[in-house]
Short mmCIF file of C-alpha atoms in Angstrom, two decimals:
data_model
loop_
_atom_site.label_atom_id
_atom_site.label_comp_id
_atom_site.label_asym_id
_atom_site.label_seq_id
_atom_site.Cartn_x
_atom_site.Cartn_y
_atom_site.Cartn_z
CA UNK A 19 0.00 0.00 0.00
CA UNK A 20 1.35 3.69 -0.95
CA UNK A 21 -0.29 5.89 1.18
CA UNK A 22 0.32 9.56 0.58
CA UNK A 23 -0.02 12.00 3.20
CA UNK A 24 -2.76 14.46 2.02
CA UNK A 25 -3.40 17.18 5.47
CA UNK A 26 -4.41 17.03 9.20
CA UNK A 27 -6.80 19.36 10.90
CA UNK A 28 -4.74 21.71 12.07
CA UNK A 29 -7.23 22.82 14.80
CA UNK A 30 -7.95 19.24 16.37
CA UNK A 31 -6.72 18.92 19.47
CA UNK A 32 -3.33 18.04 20.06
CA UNK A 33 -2.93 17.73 16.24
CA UNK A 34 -4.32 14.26 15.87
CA UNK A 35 -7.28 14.13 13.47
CA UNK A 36 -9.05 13.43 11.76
CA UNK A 37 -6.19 13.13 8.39
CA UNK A 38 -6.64 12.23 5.02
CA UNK A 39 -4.42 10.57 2.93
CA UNK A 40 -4.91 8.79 -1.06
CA UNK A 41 -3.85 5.46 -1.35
CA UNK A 42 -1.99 5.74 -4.38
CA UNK A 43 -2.24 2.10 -5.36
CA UNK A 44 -6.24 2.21 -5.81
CA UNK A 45 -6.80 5.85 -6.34
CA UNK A 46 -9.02 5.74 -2.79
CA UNK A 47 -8.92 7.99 -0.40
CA UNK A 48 -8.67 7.20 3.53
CA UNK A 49 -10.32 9.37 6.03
CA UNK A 50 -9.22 9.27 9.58
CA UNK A 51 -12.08 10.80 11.74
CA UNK A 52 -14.42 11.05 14.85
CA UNK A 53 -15.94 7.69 15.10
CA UNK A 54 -19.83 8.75 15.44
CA UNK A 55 -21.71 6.94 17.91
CA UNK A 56 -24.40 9.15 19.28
CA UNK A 57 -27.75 7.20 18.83
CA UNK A 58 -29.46 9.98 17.01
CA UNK A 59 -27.15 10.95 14.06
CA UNK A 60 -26.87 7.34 13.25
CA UNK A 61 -30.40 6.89 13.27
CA UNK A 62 -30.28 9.90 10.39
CA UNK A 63 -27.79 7.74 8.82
CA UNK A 64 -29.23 4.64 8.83
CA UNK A 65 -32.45 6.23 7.57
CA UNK A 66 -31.07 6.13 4.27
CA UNK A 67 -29.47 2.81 4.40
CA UNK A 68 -28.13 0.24 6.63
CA UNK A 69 -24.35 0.60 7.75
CA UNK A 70 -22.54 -2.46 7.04
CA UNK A 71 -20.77 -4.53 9.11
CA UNK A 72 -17.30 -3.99 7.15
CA UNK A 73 -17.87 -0.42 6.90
CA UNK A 74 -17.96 2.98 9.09
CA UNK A 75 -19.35 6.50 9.25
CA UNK A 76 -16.55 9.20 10.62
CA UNK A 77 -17.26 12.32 11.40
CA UNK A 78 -14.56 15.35 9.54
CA UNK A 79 -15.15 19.06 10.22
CA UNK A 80 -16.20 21.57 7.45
CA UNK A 81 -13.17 23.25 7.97
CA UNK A 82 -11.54 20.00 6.26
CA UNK A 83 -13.20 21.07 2.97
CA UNK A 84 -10.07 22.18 1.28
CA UNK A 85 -7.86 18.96 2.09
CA UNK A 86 -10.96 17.26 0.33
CA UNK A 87 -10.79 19.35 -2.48
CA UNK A 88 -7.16 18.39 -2.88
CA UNK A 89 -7.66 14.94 -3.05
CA UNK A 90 -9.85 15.44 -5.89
CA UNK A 91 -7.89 18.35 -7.65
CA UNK A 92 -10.13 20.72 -6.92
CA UNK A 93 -10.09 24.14 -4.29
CA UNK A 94 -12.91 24.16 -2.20
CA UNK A 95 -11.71 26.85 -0.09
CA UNK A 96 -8.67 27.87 2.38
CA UNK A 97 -6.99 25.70 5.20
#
């Protein structure tokens, strides 16, 4: 796997996450986030579809938008 460092949130909390990064092998990208457990946003979730076993909802923070837009070669606004 080639994982390539794409940006942190430089406002998390002692610089942790959430991070993104594009696995350059598969041309996906990999989200590091708040893991969402509150009963009440998944139920919003899940109200359009059941969350698989194998997969997971994270939670990133608007402010994120840019390092998204990277990813995808586009600006989406400023970090």
């Amino acid at each position: 796997m080639s994982l390539r460092f794409i940006g942190k949130d430089a406002e998390s909390p002692n610089n942790g996450s959430p991070t993104v990064w594009v696995d350059e092998e598969d041309d996906s990208i990999v989200i590091q986030g708040w893991k969402i457990t509150d009963a009440m946003t998944l139920a919003a979730i899940e109200a359009t579809g059941p969350i698989p076993g194998h997969e997971t909802v994270v939670r990133l923070p608007r402010r994120m938008a840019s390092i998204l837009g990277e990813v995808v070669g586009g600006n989406l606004g400023d970090r």
